[in-house]
Coordinates of C-alpha atoms in Angstrom, one line a residue:
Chain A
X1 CA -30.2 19.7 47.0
X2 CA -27.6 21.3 49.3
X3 CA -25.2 23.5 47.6
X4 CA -21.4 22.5 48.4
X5 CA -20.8 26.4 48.1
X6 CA -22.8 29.1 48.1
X7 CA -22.4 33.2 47.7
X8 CA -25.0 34.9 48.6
X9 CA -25.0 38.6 47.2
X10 CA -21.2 38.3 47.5
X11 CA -18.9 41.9 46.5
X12 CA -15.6 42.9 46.6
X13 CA -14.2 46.3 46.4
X14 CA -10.6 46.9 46.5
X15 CA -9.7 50.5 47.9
X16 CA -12.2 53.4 48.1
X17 CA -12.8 56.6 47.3
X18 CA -12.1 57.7 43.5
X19 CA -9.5 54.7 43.4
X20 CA -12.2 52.2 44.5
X21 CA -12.3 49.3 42.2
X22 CA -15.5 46.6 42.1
X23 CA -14.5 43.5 41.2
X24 CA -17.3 41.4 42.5
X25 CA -20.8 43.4 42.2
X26 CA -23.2 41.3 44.3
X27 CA -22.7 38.4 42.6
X28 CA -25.2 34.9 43.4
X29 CA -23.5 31.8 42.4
X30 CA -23.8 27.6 43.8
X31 CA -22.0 25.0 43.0
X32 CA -23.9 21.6 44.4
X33 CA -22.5 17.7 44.8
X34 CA -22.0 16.2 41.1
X35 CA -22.0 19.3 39.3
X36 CA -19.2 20.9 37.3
X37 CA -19.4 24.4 36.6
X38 CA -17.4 27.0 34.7
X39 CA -16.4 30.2 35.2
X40 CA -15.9 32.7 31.8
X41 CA -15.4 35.7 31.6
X42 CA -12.3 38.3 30.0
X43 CA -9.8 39.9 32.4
X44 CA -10.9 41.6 34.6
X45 CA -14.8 40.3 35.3
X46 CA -14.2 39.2 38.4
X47 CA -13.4 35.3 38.0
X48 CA -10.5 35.0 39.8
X49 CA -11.6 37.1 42.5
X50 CA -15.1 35.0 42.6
X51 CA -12.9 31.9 43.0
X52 CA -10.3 33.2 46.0
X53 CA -13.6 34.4 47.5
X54 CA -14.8 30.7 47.4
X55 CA -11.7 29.3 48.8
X56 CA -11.7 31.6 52.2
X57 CA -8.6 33.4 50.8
X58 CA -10.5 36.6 50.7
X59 CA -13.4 37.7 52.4
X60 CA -16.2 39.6 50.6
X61 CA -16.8 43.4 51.7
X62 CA -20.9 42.4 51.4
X63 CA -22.5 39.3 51.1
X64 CA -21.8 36.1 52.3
X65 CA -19.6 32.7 51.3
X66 CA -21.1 29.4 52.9
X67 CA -19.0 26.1 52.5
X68 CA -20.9 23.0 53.4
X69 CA -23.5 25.1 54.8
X70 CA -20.8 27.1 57.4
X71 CA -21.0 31.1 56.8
X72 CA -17.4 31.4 56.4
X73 CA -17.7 35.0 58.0
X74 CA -18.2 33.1 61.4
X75 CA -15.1 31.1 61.3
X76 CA -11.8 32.7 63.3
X77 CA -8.5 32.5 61.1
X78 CA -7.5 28.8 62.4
X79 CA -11.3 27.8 61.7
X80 CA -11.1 29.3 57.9
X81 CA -7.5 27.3 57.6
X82 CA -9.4 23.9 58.8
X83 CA -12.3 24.3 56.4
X84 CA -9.4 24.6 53.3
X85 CA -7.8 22.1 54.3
X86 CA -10.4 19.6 54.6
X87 CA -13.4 20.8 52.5
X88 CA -11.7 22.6 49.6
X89 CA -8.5 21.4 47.1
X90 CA -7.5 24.0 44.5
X91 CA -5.9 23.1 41.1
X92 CA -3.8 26.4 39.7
X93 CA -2.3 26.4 36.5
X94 CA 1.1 26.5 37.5
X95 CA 0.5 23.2 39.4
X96 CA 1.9 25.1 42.5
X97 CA 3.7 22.3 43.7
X98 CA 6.3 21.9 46.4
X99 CA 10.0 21.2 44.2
X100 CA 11.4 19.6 47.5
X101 CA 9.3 16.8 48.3
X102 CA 8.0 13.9 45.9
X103 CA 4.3 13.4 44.3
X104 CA 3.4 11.4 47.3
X105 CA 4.7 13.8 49.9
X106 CA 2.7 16.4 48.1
X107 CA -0.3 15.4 48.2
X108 CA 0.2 13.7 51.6
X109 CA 1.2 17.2 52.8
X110 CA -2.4 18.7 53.8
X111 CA -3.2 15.7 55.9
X112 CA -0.5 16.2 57.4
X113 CA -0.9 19.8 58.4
X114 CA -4.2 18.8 59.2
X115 CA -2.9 16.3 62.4
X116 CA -3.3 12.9 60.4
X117 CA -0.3 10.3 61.3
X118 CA 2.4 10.1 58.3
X119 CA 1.6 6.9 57.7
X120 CA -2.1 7.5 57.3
X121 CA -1.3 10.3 55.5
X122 CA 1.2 8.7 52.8
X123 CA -1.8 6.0 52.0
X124 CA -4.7 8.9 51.4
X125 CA -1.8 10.2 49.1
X126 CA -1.3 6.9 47.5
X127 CA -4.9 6.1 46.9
X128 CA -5.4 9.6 45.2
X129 CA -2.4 8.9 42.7
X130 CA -4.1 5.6 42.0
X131 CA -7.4 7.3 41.4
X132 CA -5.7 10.3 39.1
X133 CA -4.1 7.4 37.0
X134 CA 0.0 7.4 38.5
X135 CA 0.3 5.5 41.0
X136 CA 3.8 4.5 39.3
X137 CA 5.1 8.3 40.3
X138 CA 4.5 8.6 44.2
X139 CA 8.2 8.8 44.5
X140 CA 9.3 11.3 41.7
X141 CA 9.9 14.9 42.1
X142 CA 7.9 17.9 40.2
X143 CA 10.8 18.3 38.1
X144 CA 11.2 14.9 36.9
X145 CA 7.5 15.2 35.9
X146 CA 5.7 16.1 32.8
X147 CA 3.3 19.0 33.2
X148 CA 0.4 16.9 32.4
X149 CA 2.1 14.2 35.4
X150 CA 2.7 17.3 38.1
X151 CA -1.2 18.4 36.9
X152 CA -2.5 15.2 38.1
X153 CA -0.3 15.1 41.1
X154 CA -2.4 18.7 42.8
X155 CA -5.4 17.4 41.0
X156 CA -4.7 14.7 43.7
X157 CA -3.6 17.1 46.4
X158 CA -7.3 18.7 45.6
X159 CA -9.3 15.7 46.1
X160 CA -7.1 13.5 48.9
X161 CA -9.2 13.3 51.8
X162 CA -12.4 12.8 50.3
X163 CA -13.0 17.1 49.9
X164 CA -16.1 18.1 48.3
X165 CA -15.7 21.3 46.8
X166 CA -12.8 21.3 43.8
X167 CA -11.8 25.2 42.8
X168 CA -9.9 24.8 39.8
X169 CA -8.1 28.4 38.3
X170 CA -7.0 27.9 34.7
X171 CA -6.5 24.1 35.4
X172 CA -5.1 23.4 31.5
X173 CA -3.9 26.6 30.7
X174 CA -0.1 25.7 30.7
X175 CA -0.9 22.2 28.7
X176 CA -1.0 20.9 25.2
X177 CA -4.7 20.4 24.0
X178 CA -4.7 16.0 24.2
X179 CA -3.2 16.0 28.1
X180 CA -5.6 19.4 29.1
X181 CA -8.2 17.3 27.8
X182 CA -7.1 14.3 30.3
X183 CA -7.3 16.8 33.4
X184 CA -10.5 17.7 32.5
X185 CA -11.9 14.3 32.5
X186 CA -10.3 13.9 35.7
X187 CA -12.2 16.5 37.1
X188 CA -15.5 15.6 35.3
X189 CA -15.3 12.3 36.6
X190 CA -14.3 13.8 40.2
X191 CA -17.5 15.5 39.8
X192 CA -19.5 12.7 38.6
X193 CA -17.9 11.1 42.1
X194 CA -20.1 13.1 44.2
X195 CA -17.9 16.0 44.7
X196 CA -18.7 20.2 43.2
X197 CA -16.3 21.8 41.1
X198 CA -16.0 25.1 40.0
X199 CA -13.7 25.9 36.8
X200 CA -12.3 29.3 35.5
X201 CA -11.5 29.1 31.9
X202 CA -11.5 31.1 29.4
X203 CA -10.9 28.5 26.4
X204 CA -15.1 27.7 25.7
X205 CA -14.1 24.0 24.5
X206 CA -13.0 23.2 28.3
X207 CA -15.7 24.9 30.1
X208 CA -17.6 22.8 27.7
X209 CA -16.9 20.2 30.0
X210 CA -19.1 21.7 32.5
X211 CA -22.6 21.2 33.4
X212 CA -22.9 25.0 33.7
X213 CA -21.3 27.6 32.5
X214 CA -21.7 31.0 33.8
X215 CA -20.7 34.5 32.0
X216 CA -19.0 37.7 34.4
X217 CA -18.6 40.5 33.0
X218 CA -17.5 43.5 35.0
X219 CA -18.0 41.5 38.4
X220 CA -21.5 40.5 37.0
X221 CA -23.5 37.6 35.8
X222 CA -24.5 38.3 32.6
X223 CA -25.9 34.7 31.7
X224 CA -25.5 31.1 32.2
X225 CA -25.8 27.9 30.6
X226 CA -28.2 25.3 31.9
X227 CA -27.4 21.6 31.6
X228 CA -30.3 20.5 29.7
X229 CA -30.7 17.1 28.0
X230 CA -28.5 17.2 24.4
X231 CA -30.9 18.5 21.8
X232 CA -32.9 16.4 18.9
X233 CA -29.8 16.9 17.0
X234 CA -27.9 13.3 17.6
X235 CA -31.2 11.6 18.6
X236 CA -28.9 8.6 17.2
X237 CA -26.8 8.3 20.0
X238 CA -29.8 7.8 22.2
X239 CA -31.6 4.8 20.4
X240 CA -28.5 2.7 21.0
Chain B
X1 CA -23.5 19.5 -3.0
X2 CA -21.9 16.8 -1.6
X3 CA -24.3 14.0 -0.5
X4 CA -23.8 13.0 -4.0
X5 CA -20.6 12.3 -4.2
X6 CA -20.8 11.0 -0.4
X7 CA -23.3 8.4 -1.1
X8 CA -21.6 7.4 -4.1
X9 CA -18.2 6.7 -2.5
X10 CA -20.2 4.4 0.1
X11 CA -21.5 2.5 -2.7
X12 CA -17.9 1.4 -3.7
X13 CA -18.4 -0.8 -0.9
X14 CA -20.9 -2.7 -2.3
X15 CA -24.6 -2.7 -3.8
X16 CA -27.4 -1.0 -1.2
X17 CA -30.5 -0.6 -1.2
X18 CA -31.4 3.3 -0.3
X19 CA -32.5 2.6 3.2
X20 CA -28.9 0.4 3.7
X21 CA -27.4 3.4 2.4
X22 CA -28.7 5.9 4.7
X23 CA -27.5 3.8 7.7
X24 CA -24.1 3.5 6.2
X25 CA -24.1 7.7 6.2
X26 CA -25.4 7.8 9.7
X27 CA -23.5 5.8 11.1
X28 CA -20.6 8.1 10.4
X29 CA -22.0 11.7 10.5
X30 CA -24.7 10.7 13.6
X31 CA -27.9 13.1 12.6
X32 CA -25.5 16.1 12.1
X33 CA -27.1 16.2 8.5
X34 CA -30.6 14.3 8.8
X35 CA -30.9 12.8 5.5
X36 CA -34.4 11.5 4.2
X37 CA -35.3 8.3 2.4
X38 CA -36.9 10.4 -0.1
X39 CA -33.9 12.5 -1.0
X40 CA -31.6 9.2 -1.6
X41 CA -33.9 8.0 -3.8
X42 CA -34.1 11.0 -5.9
X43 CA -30.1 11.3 -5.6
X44 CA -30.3 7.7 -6.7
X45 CA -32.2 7.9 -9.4
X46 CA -30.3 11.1 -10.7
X47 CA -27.0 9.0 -10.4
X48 CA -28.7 6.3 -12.2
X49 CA -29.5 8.7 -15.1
X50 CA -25.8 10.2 -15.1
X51 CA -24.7 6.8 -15.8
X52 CA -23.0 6.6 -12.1
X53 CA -24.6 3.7 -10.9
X54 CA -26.4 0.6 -12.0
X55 CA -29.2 -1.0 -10.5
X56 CA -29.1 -4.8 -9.2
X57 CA -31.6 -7.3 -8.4
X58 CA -31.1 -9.0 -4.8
X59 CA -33.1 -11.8 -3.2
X60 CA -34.9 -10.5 0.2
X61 CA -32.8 -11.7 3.2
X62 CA -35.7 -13.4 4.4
X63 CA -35.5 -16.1 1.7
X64 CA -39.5 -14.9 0.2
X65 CA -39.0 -14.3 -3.4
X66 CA -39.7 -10.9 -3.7
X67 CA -36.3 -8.9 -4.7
X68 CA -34.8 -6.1 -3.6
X69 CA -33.3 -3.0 -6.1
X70 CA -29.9 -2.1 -5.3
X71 CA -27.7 0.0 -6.4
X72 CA -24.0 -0.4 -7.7
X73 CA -21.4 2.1 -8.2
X74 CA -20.3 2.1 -12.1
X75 CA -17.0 2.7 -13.5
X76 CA -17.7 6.3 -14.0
X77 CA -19.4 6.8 -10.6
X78 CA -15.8 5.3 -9.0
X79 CA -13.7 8.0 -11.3
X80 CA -16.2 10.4 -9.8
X81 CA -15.2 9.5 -6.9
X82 CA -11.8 9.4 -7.1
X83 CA -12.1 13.0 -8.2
X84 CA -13.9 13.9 -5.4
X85 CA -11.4 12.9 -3.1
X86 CA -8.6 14.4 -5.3
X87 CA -9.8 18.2 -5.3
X88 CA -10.0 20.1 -2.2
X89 CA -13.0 21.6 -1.0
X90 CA -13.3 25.1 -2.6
X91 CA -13.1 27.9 0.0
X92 CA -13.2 30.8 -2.3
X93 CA -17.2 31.3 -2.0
X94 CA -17.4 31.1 2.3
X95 CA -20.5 29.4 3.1
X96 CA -22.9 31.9 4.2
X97 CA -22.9 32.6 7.7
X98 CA -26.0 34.1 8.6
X99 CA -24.8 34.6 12.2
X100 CA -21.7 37.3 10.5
X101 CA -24.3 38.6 8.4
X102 CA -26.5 40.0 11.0
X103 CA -23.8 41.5 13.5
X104 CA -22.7 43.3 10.7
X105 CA -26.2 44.5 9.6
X106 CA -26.5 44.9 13.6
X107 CA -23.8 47.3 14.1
X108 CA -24.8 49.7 11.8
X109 CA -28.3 50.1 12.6
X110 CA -29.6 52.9 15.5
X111 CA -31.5 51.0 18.1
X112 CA -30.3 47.7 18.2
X113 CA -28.7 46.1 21.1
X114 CA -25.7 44.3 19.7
X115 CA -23.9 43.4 23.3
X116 CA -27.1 41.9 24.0
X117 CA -27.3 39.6 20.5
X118 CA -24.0 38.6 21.0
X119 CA -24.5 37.5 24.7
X120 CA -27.8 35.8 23.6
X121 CA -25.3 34.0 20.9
X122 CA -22.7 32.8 23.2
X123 CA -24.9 31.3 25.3
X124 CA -26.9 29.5 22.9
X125 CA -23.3 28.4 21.1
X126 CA -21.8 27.3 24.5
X127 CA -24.8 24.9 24.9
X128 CA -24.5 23.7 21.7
X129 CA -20.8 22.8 22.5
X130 CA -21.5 21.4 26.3
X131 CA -23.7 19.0 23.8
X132 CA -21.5 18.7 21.6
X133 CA -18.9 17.5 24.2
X134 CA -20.8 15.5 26.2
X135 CA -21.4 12.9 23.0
X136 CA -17.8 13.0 22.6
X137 CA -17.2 11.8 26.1
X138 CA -20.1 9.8 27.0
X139 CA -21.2 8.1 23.3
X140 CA -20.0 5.9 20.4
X141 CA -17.3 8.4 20.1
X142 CA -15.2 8.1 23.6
X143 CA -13.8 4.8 22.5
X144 CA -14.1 4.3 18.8
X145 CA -13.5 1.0 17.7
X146 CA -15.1 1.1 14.9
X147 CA -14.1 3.4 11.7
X148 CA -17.3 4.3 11.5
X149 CA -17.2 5.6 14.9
X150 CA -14.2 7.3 14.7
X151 CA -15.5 8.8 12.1
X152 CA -18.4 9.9 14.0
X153 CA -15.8 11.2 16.6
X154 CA -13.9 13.0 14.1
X155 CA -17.5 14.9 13.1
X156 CA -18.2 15.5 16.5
X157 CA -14.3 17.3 16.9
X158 CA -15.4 19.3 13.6
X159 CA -18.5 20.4 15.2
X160 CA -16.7 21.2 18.7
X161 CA -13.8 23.3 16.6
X162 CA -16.6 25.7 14.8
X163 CA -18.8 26.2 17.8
X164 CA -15.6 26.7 19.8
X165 CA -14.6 29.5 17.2
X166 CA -17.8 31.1 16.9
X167 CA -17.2 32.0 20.4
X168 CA -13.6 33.6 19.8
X169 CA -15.0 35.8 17.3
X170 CA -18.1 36.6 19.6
X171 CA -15.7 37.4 22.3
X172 CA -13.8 39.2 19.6
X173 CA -16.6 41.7 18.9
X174 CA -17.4 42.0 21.9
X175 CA -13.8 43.3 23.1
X176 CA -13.7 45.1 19.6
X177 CA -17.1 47.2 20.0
X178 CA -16.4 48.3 23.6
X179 CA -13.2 49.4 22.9
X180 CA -14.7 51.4 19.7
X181 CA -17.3 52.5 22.4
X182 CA -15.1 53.8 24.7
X183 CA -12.9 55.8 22.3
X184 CA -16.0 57.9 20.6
X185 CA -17.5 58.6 24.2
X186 CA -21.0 60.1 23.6
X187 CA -20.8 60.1 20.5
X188 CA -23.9 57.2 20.1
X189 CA -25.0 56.0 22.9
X190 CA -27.1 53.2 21.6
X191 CA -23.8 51.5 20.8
X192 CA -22.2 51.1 23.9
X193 CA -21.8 47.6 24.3
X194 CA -21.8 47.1 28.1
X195 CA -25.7 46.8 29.4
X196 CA -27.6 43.8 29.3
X197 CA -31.0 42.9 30.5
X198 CA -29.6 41.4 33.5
X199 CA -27.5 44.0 34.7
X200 CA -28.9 45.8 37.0
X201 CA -26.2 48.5 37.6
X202 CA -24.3 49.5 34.8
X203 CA -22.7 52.0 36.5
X204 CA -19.9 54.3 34.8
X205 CA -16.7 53.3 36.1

């Protein structure tokens, strides 16, 4: 199957000389349609950077980042802004949303940038709410919101539009445990939609969530999980 | 051990047969702790002997006349049980942990590549968990109606919340021995905690 994203060899180093730093150290990673993977790793091993390397919001200093099968290294600025806005939606754990407009306008907003009609727009943003579960809260603003509301709201900014690859930085960090546990099904079942999603967490009973989880240390990959079948353990559950 | 007292608390349902009564246990533990026919019998019969539980005649549910033994919960097996429920699970002896025993046989011992036991471990732990998780939201469990499967779910939760700490602490150690690592510099190098079989450049920073 086609990955969704791919980095091939992919580094970054930040300065040079004596101060040079490696955050990424030729790092291989895909993330292909239906799969959910996670990213762990302490501070410092490189996840955040692998993720803003996914997104087009850094280029790698060697290696390469393909989107949907595009080398992003090949795109001019405008072409790199395009493929964000239509291929890739980013969930941060600050929710990052705009104070001044309301859920729907949120979301609506990068279909908007993107040349689509505001009435076009405001439906894509409607149907997104509906599939996130609020459809009740297109008109509120962030700040009458719960965090676990404004969460879904950019979990349907992410996904409006029918974009396939889902980055997702820390996605229930700034929740309580039963409504981070909500966001994460949203994104499972996101994933289970069709589309790839790639998770930095560094609490293991989320990124338990994911079909894959992958280990960085010191802009490494140390190991990875494989999504093989549950073990003999709860045979149980499979007789039913 | 507790399968004693377990089964004999399910008993004050009613009288079962052994095989009735290893369903009742499934049904709210999943296979988490595979019991076999063999050992319910024996458990039985030791509960008979203690006094804890009577044995009853039924008629076969298919309406032959061969009978089935079943077992009953007496007075003194329900006072057991009461008592069971009333006292708290003793921590003072920790179960033994055989993973905590060998990290700390591991770091004392020239030669032995603890970063790479302990990434070996986390991996093998986070599966467990991704399994773990997946039953929770795919099974019995995602929508308990049943008490028996919430109870099932609640098993499931204790199962996610020790694998899910196993990994703290492995993360733990592993932030613990680098940082012992870095301030003895030299000192033993078979203790630096930083190279693993897939890194290919471990280079000193």
């Amino acid at each position: 199957m086609n990955a969704v994203l791919h980095l091939a060899a992919a580094s970054r180093v930040h300065g040079e000389g004596a101060t040079e730093v490696h955050a990424l150290r030729g790092v291989t990673f895909r993330a292909h349609p239906g799969e959910l993977v996670a990213v762990m790793g302490p501070s410092g091993s490189g996840k955040s950077t692998l993720l803003t390397l996914a997104g087009g919001l850094d280029a790698p200093t060697a290696g390469s980042v393909w989107i949907e099968g595009t080398d992003l290294a090949t795109l001019d600025h405008a072409g790199r802004a395009r493929m964000r806005r239509t291929s890739v939606g980013y969930v941060f754990q600050d929710f990052n949303l705009i104070p001044a407009l309301t859920a729907a306008e949120n979301v609506a907003l990068p279909r908007e940038l993107d040349g689509e009609k505001g009435k076009v727009a405001r439906r894509l943003a409607l149907t997104a709410l509906e599939e996130v579960g609020i459809p009740d809260l297109a008109d509120r603003f962030p700040d009458e919101m719960s965090g676990g509301q404004q969460q879904r709201v950019a979990i349907a900014r992410a996904i409006v539009g029918e974009r396939r690859l889902i980055l997702a930085d820390e996605p229930t960090g700034a929740l309580d445990t039963d409504t981070g546990e909500e966001i994460l099904r949203l994104l499972r079942a996101r994933c289970d939609a069709g589309a790839a999603g790639v998770m930095v967490t560094h609490e293991a009973r989320h990124a338990a969530w994911a079909d894959r989880v992958v280990f960085l240390r010191d802009g490494v990959v140390v190991d990875e999980t494989g999504a093989d079948e549950p073990e003999a353990l709860l045979v149980e559950e499979s007789g039913r | 051990m507790s399968i004693r007292q377990a089964m004999l608390a399910i008993l004050e349902q009613g009288p079962m047969y052994g095989y009735q009564l290893r369903a009742e246990f499934e049904q709210r533990t999943g296979e988490t702790w595979p019991l076999n026919i063999g050992q319910v019998y024996t458990t039985l019969t030791r509960l008979e002997r203690d006094g804890m539980v009577e044995v009853v005649e039924s008629a076969a549910e298919d309406g032959s006349d061969r009978t089935h033994v079943s077992y009953r919960a007496t007075e003194s097996g329900r006072s057991e049980v009461s008592e069971w429920f009333a006292t708290p699970v003793p921590r003072t002896q920790p179960p033994r942990d055989e993973l905590a025993i060998k990290l700390a046989i591991a770091v004392t011992l020239p030669g032995v590549d603890v970063a790479t036991i302990i990434q070996r471990q986390r991996s093998a732990t986070m599966t467990s968990l991704q399994d773990y998780t997946r039953l929770k939201r795919t099974g019995r469990a995602a929508n308990p109606e049943a008490p028996e499967d919430l109870a099932w779910s609640l098993v499931l939760d204790s199962l996610v919340f020790d694998a899910e700490a196993e990994v703290r602490w492995l993360d733990h150690c592993e932030a613990r021995l680098r940082r012992a690592a870095a301030d003895r510099p030299a000192a033993s190098a078979h203790a630096t905690p930083t190279a693993t079989p897939e890194t290919s450049d471990g280079v000193a920073r």
